[in-house]
XYZ file of C-alpha atoms in Angstrom:
266
model
C 16.076 23.865 21.453
C 13.930 20.743 21.316
C 11.286 20.525 18.606
C 7.658 19.845 19.543
C 6.183 17.187 17.255
C 3.243 14.758 17.210
C 3.334 11.122 18.258
C 3.061 9.965 14.670
C 5.906 12.277 13.620
C 8.014 10.871 16.445
C 7.250 7.305 15.377
C 8.380 8.154 11.843
C 11.874 8.903 13.193
C 12.582 5.219 13.882
C 14.257 3.549 10.877
C 14.348 -0.175 10.248
C 17.316 -1.833 11.933
C 17.738 0.905 14.543
C 18.772 0.359 18.137
C 15.900 1.785 20.187
C 16.222 2.447 23.928
C 13.048 2.793 25.999
C 13.092 4.539 29.366
C 11.164 3.954 32.564
C 11.412 0.937 34.844
C 9.440 -2.360 34.868
C 5.783 -1.181 35.107
C 6.532 2.455 35.847
C 6.603 5.437 33.446
C 7.085 3.504 30.220
C 6.607 5.257 26.814
C 3.526 3.210 25.908
C 1.823 5.895 23.781
C 4.949 6.136 21.639
C 4.997 2.362 21.133
C 1.335 2.437 20.088
C 2.229 5.102 17.508
C 4.946 2.810 16.170
C 2.391 0.033 15.826
C 0.056 2.353 13.886
C 2.750 2.950 11.290
C 2.392 1.447 7.829
C 4.637 -0.386 7.490
C 5.680 -1.015 11.066
C 9.410 -0.740 11.795
C 11.337 -3.999 11.598
C 14.635 -5.555 12.671
C 14.920 -3.287 15.722
C 17.402 -3.895 18.505
C 15.536 -3.150 21.723
C 17.671 -1.746 24.538
C 16.097 -1.537 28.005
C 17.481 -1.694 31.517
C 14.275 -3.588 32.217
C 11.702 -4.371 29.512
C 7.954 -4.449 30.128
C 4.593 -4.292 28.367
C 5.732 -1.576 25.949
C 8.562 -3.837 24.782
C 6.338 -6.914 24.661
C 4.013 -5.073 22.280
C 6.908 -4.421 19.903
C 8.109 -8.020 20.098
C 4.627 -9.393 19.491
C 4.166 -7.105 16.489
C 7.298 -8.505 14.854
C 9.244 -5.238 15.098
C 12.141 -6.587 17.175
C 15.016 -8.764 16.027
C 17.276 -8.445 19.082
C 16.684 -7.769 22.792
C 19.227 -6.360 25.238
C 17.803 -6.134 28.760
C 18.526 -7.350 32.275
C 14.849 -8.270 32.757
C 11.821 -8.774 30.517
C 8.478 -9.262 32.223
C 5.348 -7.713 33.688
C 6.432 -7.791 37.341
C 3.502 -8.939 39.519
C 1.418 -9.593 36.384
C 3.684 -12.444 35.308
C 5.783 -13.233 32.282
C 5.832 -11.036 29.183
C 3.733 -13.366 27.000
C 4.914 -12.416 23.507
C 8.586 -12.202 24.463
C 8.367 -15.587 26.197
C 6.729 -17.170 23.152
C 9.108 -15.675 20.574
C 12.225 -16.332 22.650
C 11.261 -19.961 23.275
C 10.757 -20.437 19.539
C 14.130 -18.855 18.770
C 12.460 -16.149 16.697
C 14.347 -13.295 18.345
C 17.960 -12.937 19.401
C 18.477 -12.378 23.120
C 21.814 -10.838 24.111
C 22.536 -11.887 27.680
C 22.786 -8.795 29.861
C 22.843 -7.979 33.556
C 22.473 -4.706 35.410
C 26.264 -4.670 35.651
C 26.941 -5.145 31.933
C 24.374 -2.525 30.918
C 25.584 0.014 33.464
C 29.228 -0.456 32.535
C 28.437 -0.304 28.809
C 26.564 2.975 29.266
C 29.360 4.429 31.377
C 31.910 3.492 28.727
C 29.945 5.317 26.046
C 29.487 8.391 28.248
C 33.227 8.407 28.971
C 34.035 8.190 25.278
C 36.001 4.945 25.602
C 35.563 1.525 24.026
C 34.993 -0.376 27.262
C 34.622 -0.023 31.016
C 36.531 -2.428 33.298
C 34.787 -4.114 36.197
C 35.011 -7.148 38.478
C 31.468 -8.103 37.450
C 31.076 -11.526 35.775
C 34.474 -12.741 37.043
C 33.994 -16.424 37.886
C 30.569 -16.546 36.194
C 29.491 -18.512 33.108
C 28.175 -15.325 31.488
C 31.494 -14.825 29.725
C 30.910 -18.108 27.892
C 27.518 -16.841 26.710
C 28.962 -13.501 25.593
C 32.223 -14.185 23.694
C 32.180 -10.548 22.555
C 32.906 -9.483 26.148
C 36.646 -9.736 26.773
C 38.844 -9.623 29.844
C 41.805 -7.314 30.436
C 44.612 -7.143 32.963
C 44.726 -4.140 35.273
C 48.138 -2.566 34.503
C 48.478 -1.404 38.120
C 47.362 -4.424 40.146
C 47.773 -7.236 37.609
C 44.216 -8.327 38.402
C 41.980 -9.748 35.672
C 38.937 -7.586 34.939
C 35.997 -7.797 32.560
C 36.049 -5.187 29.782
C 32.380 -4.414 29.155
C 32.025 -2.890 25.659
C 30.501 0.557 25.225
C 26.788 0.649 24.426
C 25.408 3.075 21.873
C 21.907 3.405 20.472
C 20.255 5.362 17.678
C 17.128 6.681 19.405
C 16.104 7.040 23.060
C 12.450 7.466 24.069
C 11.439 8.500 27.598
C 8.102 9.428 29.169
C 8.008 12.353 31.603
C 5.650 14.408 33.740
C 5.912 17.727 31.917
C 7.922 19.807 29.483
C 8.194 23.490 28.555
C 8.801 25.502 25.387
C 12.531 25.612 26.091
C 12.739 21.822 26.126
C 13.206 21.311 29.858
C 11.599 18.126 31.193
C 10.448 16.980 34.631
C 10.798 13.332 35.713
C 9.663 11.790 38.963
C 12.258 10.353 41.320
C 11.749 6.830 39.963
C 14.463 7.493 37.388
C 15.637 4.025 36.429
C 18.551 4.800 34.086
C 16.792 7.541 32.133
C 19.461 10.120 32.928
C 22.101 7.786 31.515
C 20.092 6.826 28.435
C 19.876 10.394 27.174
C 23.641 10.395 26.588
C 23.596 7.271 24.419
C 21.914 8.671 21.292
C 21.795 11.807 19.176
C 18.005 11.534 18.908
C 16.210 11.765 22.263
C 12.398 11.807 22.160
C 10.506 12.672 25.347
C 6.741 12.253 25.594
C 5.206 14.368 28.356
C 1.953 14.359 30.288
C 1.629 18.149 30.392
C 2.997 21.248 28.673
C 3.836 24.032 31.135
C 5.204 27.555 30.795
C 8.293 26.709 32.804
C 9.439 23.397 34.286
C 10.608 23.704 37.882
C 12.093 21.016 40.049
C 10.253 20.030 43.240
C 11.137 17.756 46.148
C 9.581 14.713 44.457
C 10.888 15.327 40.933
C 14.036 15.606 38.862
C 14.832 18.093 36.092
C 16.238 17.033 32.718
C 17.659 20.259 31.207
C 16.813 21.258 27.634
C 20.052 20.316 25.826
C 19.395 16.635 26.511
C 16.199 16.449 24.427
C 15.865 16.739 20.655
C 12.109 16.145 20.282
C 9.157 16.633 22.638
C 5.671 15.171 22.292
C 2.508 15.998 24.239
C 1.064 12.616 25.268
C -1.412 12.741 28.190
C -1.642 9.356 29.963
C 1.184 8.322 27.685
C 2.517 5.734 30.130
C -0.777 3.898 30.759
C -1.263 1.103 31.782
C 2.089 1.570 33.537
C 2.022 4.183 36.278
C 3.112 7.797 36.130
C 3.434 8.944 39.742
C 1.880 11.152 41.060
C -0.609 11.488 38.191
C -2.032 7.959 37.929
C -1.362 4.430 39.232
C -0.780 1.152 37.428
C -3.777 -0.043 35.408
C -3.874 -3.582 36.741
C -7.051 -4.494 34.895
C -5.507 -3.467 31.572
C -2.417 -5.574 32.249
C -4.625 -8.588 32.845
C -6.653 -7.848 29.711
C -3.422 -7.826 27.715
C -2.189 -11.098 29.192
C -5.562 -12.771 28.619
C -5.633 -11.583 24.986
C -2.149 -12.919 24.311
C -2.910 -16.253 25.964
C -6.021 -16.555 23.794
C -4.042 -15.896 20.599
C -5.654 -12.475 20.155
C -2.580 -10.238 20.257
C -3.356 -8.408 17.000
C -6.962 -7.867 18.071
C -5.684 -6.289 21.281
C -3.267 -4.043 19.376
C -5.996 -2.955 16.962
C -8.200 -2.020 19.924
C -5.653 -0.023 21.931
C -4.249 1.857 18.928
C -7.579 2.754 17.310
C -8.371 5.905 19.250
C -4.894 6.966 20.427
C-alpha cells in the first residue's frame, strides 16, 4: 500500500545524482508543487539526470536552480509561451549535458525496460544523423529478415513523480485522459511519487479519466493546485499570466527572486 507523506518528505527522497522522471505533458499536469519542494530543500539536490518525454516549466526551474547535470527529453520549452529560458541559457553555455532524444528513442527505451531486455529494436533513426550524435545507440541485424535495425537501449530511472486528480487510502490514483507517457513511467522506477489534487474515499474511473491502480504507487502526497501554472483538467486551466511572469523574471536576471517568491508560501 502506498504511503501518504508530505511534499517536503517526498522531496527528501531524491538523492544527489539520481535520475528523476517527471510526468505530465508540455504545459499540462506537471508536478510543479513537488519541484518547488525540491527547491526549498537545504541543500538543493544536485547532479540530477532529468528524464521527461517533454520538459516544461517544472524542469526549467530545476535547471535554473543548478540541480540538473543532464537532460533527456524529446522537447524542452514552454509551448505557446516560448523557449524555456533557463534551459536555453545553460545549454547554450554548455553548462548542462543534453542527451539527444526523440519520441521514438524514449518510447523504445521505456519499452525495453518494461520488457526486461537490454534494448528494443526499431527502424527509427535509420538513415538519420542522430546515430552520429548518440554513439551509445547501436545497430543490430534482424536474424529473420537480415535488415539493419536500431537497438535503442533500455531506460531506467530512480524516481518517478506524477501529478494526478485524486487518490484514495488504498493508493489508487485518477489521471485525466491527457496521459502523456505517465502509465509507462511508473514501470521505470522502484520509487513512484504521485501528488494529487484531492483525497477521496475511493477512486473510481469515469469517462474522462484513467485509473492508476494502487500497486504502481509507492508514495502519495496531497498537493492542491499542485500542477499550477500548468493546467489540471477539469479542475483549472493554464495560468498564462504566471508563465509570462516567469519568463519576464528570467529575462531580467531575476530567476532566484522568482523562485524565492513562489516557494515562500507553498
